[in-house]
């Protein structure tokens, strides 16, 4: 039996790539009292059978920085520890079979260059030069990333472990963590098969065990294991160690060299979930039975793409389960249910590519007390309690594994496990041909099909089929009146003797306003970046009602609770499901509301201008929502009232210059950079982020949010398009939409400058937006571009 210390400042549970990376980076930051526990031996769970592909490109700037760091780490680690990592910078070739995939590749290449990644669009024959076994007669082209590579997962993990040990981390194998001790909602220790260990911080890096281990402390880690397959062949002529990694996403397959042969794996469109009833305790260095029937579609695609594979001997078909999350992004951060309980898990078969950078980011989060940069896509707080539903997780895993290489069309909606959370108006809206999307588990009307049309998404890279309907919705709001069901808004009740003081501390705007007033405020981190934005309704002396975005209530409630001081009396309650919200917007909104009896219908009115112009939000108990909705339509029939969805809302807010979290607003940007200085009151006293904002320049900035108006092109702008200034990329579009009022596209994005620039200076120059390889001239502005 291993002997363990009765105390460690930080306990990391799990000895795969994630756990060793976190421990290594904690030690690099000076945290030496770290204990890593592994129930078996290092790499024995999932890491040992990982394929080891390492690419740089990610969907946004923050995640790409993370991946780029990981490549640098893997390249230098052997020199530091003396243990090989198997890192080879062999590059990667990604091939496109369909015209649509080739367009996506062109968009990815433009974004990669904006992020500072070396990338080349190459012809099929150039791809064959780099990968001679490749069949190219049906290809459109390929992407060549010369700085991508591969690593040996087991060697890499052992090297990270040695690096951690060299810095003082204690790694104990053969000891199982069996429980977590909590006091007042915070971690105080962990129970193990070798005794109890008191600690201040716990890190759950237990891979496919992370969900079950999290449940021991009441922490929801929404992931599900699924069978995952690859083959390893005998030696094949022409295959050598520096043969690039090759991905064929249209075939949902990948290849890399393995001891002179090929390792070929992929992602079936219909996955096989596994292990929801529990992962076997001693599932160490084990595989599941071969399943050639499940693998056959991948094998057929592989033989088509690499004909030499048909005659190659196959050493084995490896079936190694891995964990997958409901949205295909991994899980990182401090759990909202327990203070000082951190998670790094659910890497969706990309743990080696992401493990190095993710470990660094989580270590910085633990030491610094907050996320070091915008991590919303992987933040554990992006999920709610709904994601713990086992049937929903299982159904969603079947879909998300298959989407790993599938075309992710603009505004793509996942379909499994729906509907899950619905507004009281769901059936009413469905009967009116609403096409629904899903966010935070909520069904939300994106747009309403016109008479004779089906409310179905037809995915495209060009002008979407739903646009004409959305244009009509926009015009209704601009010229008459529209109603939006926004019941999915997050709603928090903050009450107690110290509620006002707590909110003054976490909010940048002044909260101490007369009862009945509503305040829009930023909520900032210590660096002055946005943790959220929301409105605060003062209901009483110490009673406040917060309305936040659909995706934000778990995050916002956790942030407020984390900043309660000992002895303070303030309760944060999520009341999202208690209230419905109907937003009524447009020039005829006041006339419509004047016809309603608020007392009889039981609603409360809050004036808003999210789309610009007259408008208000009507708050009503969920049991009265249908009656209010019907009354609105009865009273608004002659006023041109129209049901409207979130696609129209997004386009309208863009032309009105309204920012959204977590898109234009994120931990990486301050209110000065976002143009939201009015949501901050530096003169009100201390609040989180005040010192950073006080020191930060307000006039001359190195990055600034700008709004761009540019012509509609054959291929639409969807977000992610590079912003080009005087011929050079300076940023990317974060949100884009078509404005009916302007008959043009409108986009928002941050412009990065080599030196601080004033408002006048940043407006100078010739701006273009690169839309799928075509640069179009754009009018840049710092104000809302909507006419009038």
Coordinates of C-alpha atoms in Angstrom, one line a residue, residues 204-691:
X204 CA -10.6 16.4 -11.2
X205 CA -8.5 15.1 -14.2
X206 CA -10.0 11.6 -14.2
X207 CA -11.0 11.4 -17.8
X208 CA -13.9 9.2 -18.5
X209 CA -14.3 8.7 -14.7
X210 CA -14.7 12.5 -14.3
X211 CA -18.5 12.4 -14.3
X212 CA -18.8 9.8 -11.6
X213 CA -16.0 11.3 -9.5
X214 CA -17.6 14.7 -9.8
X215 CA -20.9 13.4 -8.6
X216 CA -19.3 12.3 -5.3
X217 CA -19.0 16.0 -4.5
X218 CA -22.3 17.1 -6.2
X219 CA -20.4 18.5 -9.2
X220 CA -21.9 18.0 -12.6
X221 CA -19.3 17.0 -15.2
X222 CA -21.3 16.3 -18.4
X223 CA -19.5 13.8 -20.4
X224 CA -20.1 10.3 -21.7
X225 CA -17.7 7.6 -22.9
X226 CA -18.0 6.2 -26.4
X227 CA -16.2 3.5 -28.3
X228 CA -13.5 4.9 -30.5
X229 CA -11.5 3.0 -33.1
X230 CA -8.3 3.0 -35.2
X231 CA -6.3 0.4 -37.0
X232 CA -2.5 0.0 -37.2
X233 CA -1.1 -1.5 -40.3
X234 CA 2.1 -3.4 -41.1
X235 CA 4.9 -1.5 -42.9
X236 CA 3.9 0.2 -46.1
X237 CA 6.3 1.3 -48.8
X238 CA 6.7 5.1 -48.9
X239 CA 5.6 5.6 -45.3
X240 CA 8.3 7.2 -43.1
X241 CA 8.4 9.0 -39.7
X242 CA 8.2 12.5 -41.2
X243 CA 5.2 11.7 -43.3
X244 CA 2.7 14.5 -42.4
X245 CA -0.5 13.8 -40.5
X246 CA -3.3 13.6 -43.0
X247 CA -7.0 14.3 -42.4
X248 CA -9.9 13.7 -44.7
X249 CA -12.8 15.3 -42.9
X250 CA -15.3 14.5 -45.8
X251 CA -14.4 10.8 -45.2
X252 CA -14.3 11.4 -41.4
X253 CA -10.9 9.8 -41.2
X254 CA -7.3 10.6 -40.3
X255 CA -3.9 9.0 -40.8
X256 CA -0.4 9.2 -39.3
X257 CA 2.7 7.2 -39.6
X258 CA 3.2 4.5 -37.0
X259 CA 6.4 2.3 -37.0
X260 CA 6.6 2.4 -40.8
X261 CA 2.9 1.7 -41.2
X262 CA -0.2 3.8 -40.9
X263 CA -2.4 4.5 -38.0
X264 CA -5.9 5.2 -39.4
X265 CA -8.9 6.2 -37.3
X266 CA -12.0 8.3 -37.6
X267 CA -15.3 9.4 -36.2
X268 CA -18.4 7.4 -37.2
X269 CA -21.6 9.4 -37.9
X270 CA -23.4 7.2 -35.4
X271 CA -21.3 6.6 -32.4
X272 CA -21.5 3.8 -29.8
X273 CA -21.9 5.2 -26.3
X274 CA -20.3 3.1 -23.5
X275 CA -20.0 3.0 -19.8
X276 CA -22.9 5.1 -18.5
X277 CA -23.6 2.6 -15.8
X278 CA -20.0 3.1 -14.7
X279 CA -16.5 2.6 -16.0
X280 CA -15.0 -0.7 -14.6
X281 CA -12.7 0.1 -11.7
X282 CA -9.7 -1.7 -13.0
X283 CA -10.1 -0.6 -16.6
X284 CA -6.4 0.0 -17.0
X285 CA -4.5 -0.4 -20.3
X286 CA -7.6 -2.2 -21.6
X287 CA -9.4 -2.3 -24.9
X288 CA -13.0 -3.1 -25.8
X289 CA -13.8 -5.9 -28.3
X290 CA -13.2 -5.3 -32.0
X291 CA -16.3 -4.2 -33.9
X292 CA -15.5 -4.4 -37.6
X293 CA -19.2 -3.7 -38.6
X294 CA -19.0 -0.4 -36.7
X295 CA -15.6 0.4 -38.3
X296 CA -16.4 -0.7 -41.8
X297 CA -17.7 2.7 -43.1
X298 CA -14.4 4.3 -42.0
X299 CA -12.4 1.5 -43.6
X300 CA -14.2 1.9 -46.9
X301 CA -13.5 5.7 -46.8
X302 CA -9.8 5.0 -45.9
X303 CA -9.3 2.6 -48.8
X304 CA -10.8 5.0 -51.2
X305 CA -8.5 7.8 -50.0
X306 CA -5.4 5.6 -49.7
X307 CA -5.7 2.7 -52.1
X308 CA -2.4 1.1 -50.7
X309 CA -4.4 0.4 -47.5
X310 CA -6.4 -2.4 -49.3
X311 CA -3.3 -4.6 -49.6
X312 CA -1.7 -3.7 -46.3
X313 CA -1.7 -6.1 -43.3
X314 CA -3.6 -4.9 -40.3
X315 CA -1.9 -5.5 -36.9
X316 CA -4.9 -4.6 -34.9
X317 CA -8.2 -2.8 -34.7
X318 CA -8.0 -0.9 -31.4
X319 CA -11.3 -0.1 -29.7
X320 CA -10.4 2.4 -26.9
X321 CA -13.2 4.3 -25.2
X322 CA -12.9 8.0 -24.7
X323 CA -15.1 10.7 -23.2
X324 CA -17.1 13.1 -25.2
X325 CA -19.0 16.2 -24.2
X326 CA -22.5 17.5 -25.2
X327 CA -21.0 20.2 -27.5
X328 CA -17.7 18.7 -28.6
X329 CA -15.6 21.1 -26.5
X330 CA -13.6 20.0 -23.5
X331 CA -14.4 21.0 -19.9
X332 CA -12.2 23.3 -17.9
X333 CA -12.5 25.5 -14.9
X334 CA -13.8 25.8 -11.4
X335 CA -17.1 23.9 -10.8
X336 CA -20.0 26.2 -9.9
X337 CA -21.2 23.7 -7.2
X338 CA -18.1 23.7 -5.0
X339 CA -15.4 26.3 -4.4
X340 CA -11.8 25.3 -5.2
X341 CA -13.0 22.2 -7.1
X342 CA -11.5 22.4 -10.6
X343 CA -12.0 20.2 -13.6
X344 CA -10.0 19.3 -16.8
X345 CA -11.7 16.5 -18.6
X346 CA -13.8 15.5 -21.6
X347 CA -11.2 16.1 -24.4
X348 CA -13.3 14.5 -27.2
X349 CA -10.4 12.5 -28.6
X350 CA -8.2 15.6 -28.8
X351 CA -6.5 15.4 -25.4
X352 CA -2.9 15.3 -26.7
X353 CA -3.4 18.3 -28.9
X354 CA -5.1 20.3 -26.1
X355 CA -3.5 18.8 -23.0
X356 CA -0.4 21.0 -22.8
X357 CA -2.2 24.3 -23.2
X358 CA -5.2 23.3 -21.1
X359 CA -3.0 22.3 -18.2
X360 CA -1.2 25.7 -18.3
X361 CA -4.5 27.6 -18.4
X362 CA -6.1 25.7 -15.6
X363 CA -2.9 26.1 -13.4
X364 CA -3.0 29.8 -14.1
X365 CA -6.7 29.9 -13.2
X366 CA -6.0 28.1 -9.9
X367 CA -3.1 30.3 -8.9
X368 CA -4.6 33.6 -10.2
X369 CA -8.1 33.1 -8.9
X370 CA -9.8 33.6 -12.3
X371 CA -9.6 32.4 -15.9
X372 CA -6.5 33.9 -17.5
X373 CA -8.3 34.6 -20.8
X374 CA -11.5 34.0 -22.7
X375 CA -12.3 30.4 -22.1
X376 CA -16.1 30.5 -22.5
X377 CA -16.1 27.7 -25.1
X378 CA -14.6 25.2 -22.7
X379 CA -15.7 26.7 -19.3
X380 CA -17.6 24.2 -17.2
X381 CA -20.1 26.9 -16.3
X382 CA -21.5 26.8 -19.9
X383 CA -23.6 23.9 -18.8
X384 CA -26.6 23.8 -16.5
X385 CA -28.2 21.1 -14.4
X386 CA -30.0 19.8 -17.4
X387 CA -26.8 18.4 -18.8
X388 CA -26.6 15.8 -16.0
X389 CA -29.6 13.9 -17.5
X390 CA -28.2 10.5 -18.4
X391 CA -30.6 9.8 -21.3
X392 CA -29.9 13.2 -22.8
X393 CA -26.1 12.7 -22.5
X394 CA -26.2 9.4 -24.1
X395 CA -28.3 10.6 -27.1
X396 CA -26.1 13.7 -27.5
X397 CA -22.9 11.6 -27.5
X398 CA -24.1 9.6 -30.4
X399 CA -24.3 12.9 -32.4
X400 CA -21.4 14.9 -31.1
X401 CA -18.7 12.2 -31.8
X402 CA -20.0 12.0 -35.4
X403 CA -19.7 15.8 -35.8
X404 CA -15.9 15.8 -35.1
X405 CA -15.1 16.0 -38.8
X406 CA -18.6 16.6 -40.2
X407 CA -19.4 19.9 -41.9
X408 CA -20.2 22.3 -39.2
X409 CA -22.4 24.7 -41.2
X410 CA -22.9 28.3 -40.1
X411 CA -25.5 28.4 -37.3
X412 CA -25.6 24.6 -37.1
X413 CA -28.0 23.2 -34.5
X414 CA -27.5 19.9 -32.7
X415 CA -30.7 17.8 -32.9
X416 CA -30.4 15.0 -30.3
X417 CA -32.1 15.1 -27.0
X418 CA -34.6 17.9 -28.0
X419 CA -36.8 19.4 -26.9
X420 CA -35.4 19.6 -23.3
X421 CA -36.3 22.9 -21.8
X422 CA -39.3 24.8 -23.3
X423 CA -41.1 28.1 -22.7
X424 CA -44.8 28.0 -21.9
X425 CA -45.2 29.5 -25.4
X426 CA -43.5 26.6 -27.2
X427 CA -46.6 25.0 -28.6
X428 CA -48.0 28.4 -29.6
X429 CA -44.9 29.3 -31.5
X430 CA -44.5 25.9 -33.0
X431 CA -48.1 26.2 -34.4
X432 CA -47.0 29.4 -36.1
X433 CA -44.1 27.7 -38.0
X434 CA -41.3 28.7 -35.7
X435 CA -37.9 27.1 -36.5
X436 CA -36.3 26.5 -33.2
X437 CA -32.7 26.5 -32.1
X438 CA -31.3 25.4 -28.7
X439 CA -29.2 27.3 -26.2
X440 CA -28.4 26.2 -22.6
X441 CA -31.0 23.5 -23.3
X442 CA -33.8 26.0 -24.1
X443 CA -35.8 25.8 -27.3
X444 CA -35.8 29.3 -28.8
X445 CA -37.6 30.5 -31.9
X446 CA -34.8 31.5 -34.4
X447 CA -37.2 32.5 -37.2
X448 CA -40.8 32.0 -38.4
X449 CA -41.5 30.4 -41.8
X450 CA -43.8 32.2 -44.1
X451 CA -47.0 30.7 -45.4
X452 CA -46.2 27.7 -47.6
X453 CA -42.7 27.3 -46.2
X454 CA -41.5 24.6 -43.8
X455 CA -39.7 25.7 -40.6
X456 CA -36.6 23.7 -41.4
X457 CA -33.0 24.7 -41.6
X458 CA -31.4 24.2 -45.0
X459 CA -27.7 24.7 -44.3
X460 CA -25.6 26.7 -46.7
X461 CA -22.5 28.9 -47.0
X462 CA -24.4 31.3 -49.3
X463 CA -27.6 33.3 -48.9
X464 CA -29.7 31.4 -46.4
X465 CA -33.2 30.3 -47.3
X466 CA -34.6 31.8 -44.1
X467 CA -33.3 35.3 -44.8
X468 CA -36.4 36.6 -46.6
X469 CA -38.5 35.6 -43.6
X470 CA -36.1 37.3 -41.2
X471 CA -36.0 40.4 -43.3
X472 CA -39.8 40.7 -42.9
X473 CA -39.4 40.3 -39.1
X474 CA -36.8 43.0 -39.1
X475 CA -39.1 45.4 -41.0
X476 CA -42.0 44.6 -38.6
X477 CA -39.8 45.8 -35.7
X478 CA -38.5 48.9 -37.5
X479 CA -41.8 49.9 -39.0
X480 CA -44.5 48.5 -36.7
X481 CA -44.1 46.1 -33.7
X482 CA -42.6 42.7 -33.1
X483 CA -42.9 40.3 -30.1
X484 CA -40.0 38.0 -29.0
X485 CA -40.3 35.2 -26.6
X486 CA -37.2 35.6 -24.4
X487 CA -38.2 33.4 -21.5
X488 CA -34.8 31.7 -21.7
X489 CA -33.2 34.8 -20.3
X490 CA -31.2 33.9 -17.1
X491 CA -32.8 35.4 -14.0
X492 CA -31.2 35.6 -10.6
X493 CA -32.6 36.9 -7.3
X494 CA -30.0 38.3 -4.9
X495 CA -31.4 39.0 -1.5
X496 CA -30.1 39.4 2.1
X497 CA -28.7 42.0 4.5
X498 CA -25.5 42.5 2.5
X499 CA -26.9 42.0 -1.0
X500 CA -26.4 45.7 -2.1
X501 CA -22.8 45.7 -0.8
X502 CA -22.0 42.4 -2.6
X503 CA -23.5 43.7 -5.9
X504 CA -21.7 47.0 -5.6
X505 CA -18.4 45.0 -5.3
X506 CA -19.0 42.7 -8.3
X507 CA -20.7 45.2 -10.6
X508 CA -18.9 48.1 -12.3
X509 CA -21.9 50.4 -12.5
X510 CA -23.7 52.0 -9.5
X511 CA -26.2 49.6 -8.1
X512 CA -27.4 51.8 -5.2
X513 CA -30.2 53.4 -7.1
X514 CA -33.8 54.1 -6.1
X515 CA -36.2 51.1 -5.7
X516 CA -37.8 50.4 -9.1
X517 CA -34.8 51.5 -11.2
X518 CA -33.0 49.3 -13.6
X519 CA -29.2 49.5 -14.2
X520 CA -27.2 48.0 -17.0
X521 CA -23.8 47.0 -15.7
X522 CA -20.6 45.2 -16.6
X523 CA -19.3 42.6 -14.2
X524 CA -15.5 42.5 -14.5
X525 CA -12.5 40.4 -13.5
X526 CA -9.4 41.8 -11.8
X527 CA -7.9 42.7 -15.2
X528 CA -10.9 44.8 -16.1
X529 CA -12.2 42.3 -18.7
X530 CA -15.9 41.3 -18.9
X531 CA -17.0 38.3 -16.9
X532 CA -20.6 39.2 -17.9
X533 CA -23.0 42.0 -18.6
X534 CA -26.6 42.2 -17.3
X535 CA -29.3 44.4 -15.9
X536 CA -30.0 44.8 -12.2
X537 CA -33.6 45.6 -11.2
X538 CA -33.8 47.0 -7.7
X539 CA -36.9 45.5 -6.0
X540 CA -36.2 46.7 -2.5
X541 CA -33.5 47.9 -0.1
X542 CA -31.7 44.6 -0.2
X543 CA -33.6 42.7 -2.9
X544 CA -32.3 42.7 -6.5
X545 CA -33.4 40.9 -9.7
X546 CA -30.7 40.2 -12.3
X547 CA -31.5 39.5 -15.9
X548 CA -28.7 38.0 -17.9
X549 CA -28.2 36.1 -21.2
X550 CA -29.5 32.6 -21.7
X551 CA -26.0 31.1 -21.5
X552 CA -24.9 33.0 -18.4
X553 CA -26.9 32.3 -15.3
X554 CA -24.7 29.5 -14.0
X555 CA -21.6 31.5 -14.7
X556 CA -23.0 34.7 -13.1
X557 CA -24.4 33.1 -10.0
X558 CA -21.1 31.2 -9.4
X559 CA -19.1 34.4 -9.9
X560 CA -21.2 36.3 -7.4
X561 CA -21.1 33.5 -4.8
X562 CA -17.3 33.2 -5.2
X563 CA -17.0 36.8 -4.1
X564 CA -19.1 36.6 -0.9
X565 CA -17.0 37.4 2.1
X566 CA -17.1 35.4 5.3
X567 CA -20.1 36.5 7.4
X568 CA -21.9 38.3 4.6
X569 CA -25.6 37.6 4.3
X570 CA -26.5 37.4 0.6
X571 CA -28.4 34.6 -1.1
X572 CA -28.2 34.0 -4.9
X573 CA -31.1 32.1 -6.3
X574 CA -31.7 31.1 -9.9
X575 CA -35.3 31.9 -10.7
X576 CA -35.0 31.5 -14.5
X577 CA -37.8 28.9 -14.6
X578 CA -40.2 31.0 -12.6
X579 CA -40.6 34.0 -15.0
X580 CA -41.4 34.3 -18.7
X581 CA -40.2 37.3 -20.7
X582 CA -42.0 38.8 -23.7
X583 CA -40.1 41.6 -25.5
X584 CA -42.2 44.0 -27.5
X585 CA -40.2 46.2 -29.8
X586 CA -40.9 48.8 -32.5
X587 CA -42.5 52.2 -33.0
X588 CA -46.0 50.9 -32.3
X589 CA -45.0 49.1 -29.1
X590 CA -46.2 52.0 -26.8
X591 CA -49.6 52.0 -28.5
X592 CA -49.9 48.3 -28.1
X593 CA -49.0 48.3 -24.4
X594 CA -51.5 51.1 -23.8
X595 CA -54.2 48.7 -24.8
X596 CA -53.2 46.1 -22.1
X597 CA -54.3 45.9 -18.5
X598 CA -51.0 45.1 -16.7
X599 CA -52.7 44.5 -13.3
X600 CA -55.2 42.0 -14.8
X601 CA -52.6 40.2 -16.9
X602 CA -50.0 40.2 -14.1
X603 CA -47.0 41.5 -16.0
X604 CA -44.3 44.1 -15.1
X605 CA -42.8 46.4 -17.7
X606 CA -39.2 47.3 -18.2
X607 CA -38.2 49.7 -20.9
X608 CA -35.3 48.5 -23.1
X609 CA -33.7 49.5 -26.4
X610 CA -31.6 46.4 -27.4
X611 CA -32.6 46.8 -31.0
X612 CA -32.6 50.6 -31.0
X613 CA -35.9 52.6 -30.8
X614 CA -38.9 52.0 -28.6
X615 CA -39.3 48.7 -26.8
X616 CA -39.9 47.0 -23.5
X617 CA -39.6 43.6 -21.7
X618 CA -42.7 42.2 -20.1
X619 CA -42.0 40.0 -17.1
X620 CA -44.8 37.6 -16.1
X621 CA -45.1 34.4 -14.1
X622 CA -44.8 31.4 -16.3
X623 CA -48.4 30.3 -15.6
X624 CA -49.7 33.6 -17.0
X625 CA -47.4 33.8 -20.1
X626 CA -49.8 32.2 -22.6
X627 CA -52.7 34.6 -21.5
X628 CA -50.4 37.6 -22.0
X629 CA -49.1 36.4 -25.4
X630 CA -52.7 35.9 -26.6
X631 CA -53.7 39.3 -25.3
X632 CA -50.8 40.9 -27.1
X633 CA -51.8 39.4 -30.4
X634 CA -55.5 40.2 -29.9
X635 CA -54.6 43.9 -29.2
X636 CA -51.9 44.2 -31.8
X637 CA -53.7 42.7 -34.8
X638 CA -54.4 46.1 -36.5
X639 CA -50.9 47.5 -35.5
X640 CA -49.0 45.0 -37.6
X641 CA -47.8 42.9 -34.6
X642 CA -45.6 40.0 -35.8
X643 CA -43.8 37.1 -34.1
X644 CA -40.0 37.5 -34.4
X645 CA -37.1 35.2 -33.7
X646 CA -33.5 35.4 -32.5
X647 CA -32.0 35.7 -36.0
X648 CA -33.9 39.0 -36.5
X649 CA -33.0 40.1 -33.0
X650 CA -29.3 39.5 -33.7
X651 CA -29.3 41.4 -36.9
X652 CA -31.2 44.3 -35.3
X653 CA -28.9 44.6 -32.4
X654 CA -25.9 44.7 -34.7
X655 CA -27.2 47.6 -36.7
X656 CA -28.1 49.3 -33.4
X657 CA -24.5 48.7 -32.2
X658 CA -25.5 46.6 -29.2
X659 CA -22.8 44.2 -27.8
X660 CA -23.4 40.6 -26.7
X661 CA -21.7 38.3 -24.2
X662 CA -19.8 36.0 -24.8
X663 CA -19.2 37.3 -28.4
X664 CA -18.0 40.9 -28.4
X665 CA -17.8 41.0 -24.6
X666 CA -15.4 38.6 -23.0
X667 CA -12.7 38.4 -20.3
X668 CA -10.1 39.5 -22.9
X669 CA -11.7 43.0 -23.4
X670 CA -12.3 45.9 -21.2
X671 CA -15.3 48.3 -21.3
X672 CA -13.0 51.0 -22.8
X673 CA -12.1 48.6 -25.6
X674 CA -15.7 47.5 -26.1
X675 CA -17.0 51.1 -26.2
X676 CA -19.2 50.5 -23.0
X677 CA -17.6 53.0 -20.7
X678 CA -21.2 54.1 -19.6
X679 CA -21.6 50.7 -17.8
X680 CA -18.7 51.7 -15.4
X681 CA -18.7 54.2 -12.6
X682 CA -15.1 54.6 -11.4
X683 CA -16.2 57.2 -8.8
X684 CA -18.6 54.9 -6.9
X685 CA -15.9 53.3 -4.8
X686 CA -14.2 49.9 -4.9
X687 CA -15.3 47.1 -7.2
X688 CA -13.6 44.2 -8.9
X689 CA -11.6 45.5 -11.9
X690 CA -11.6 49.1 -10.8
X691 CA -7.8 49.3 -10.2

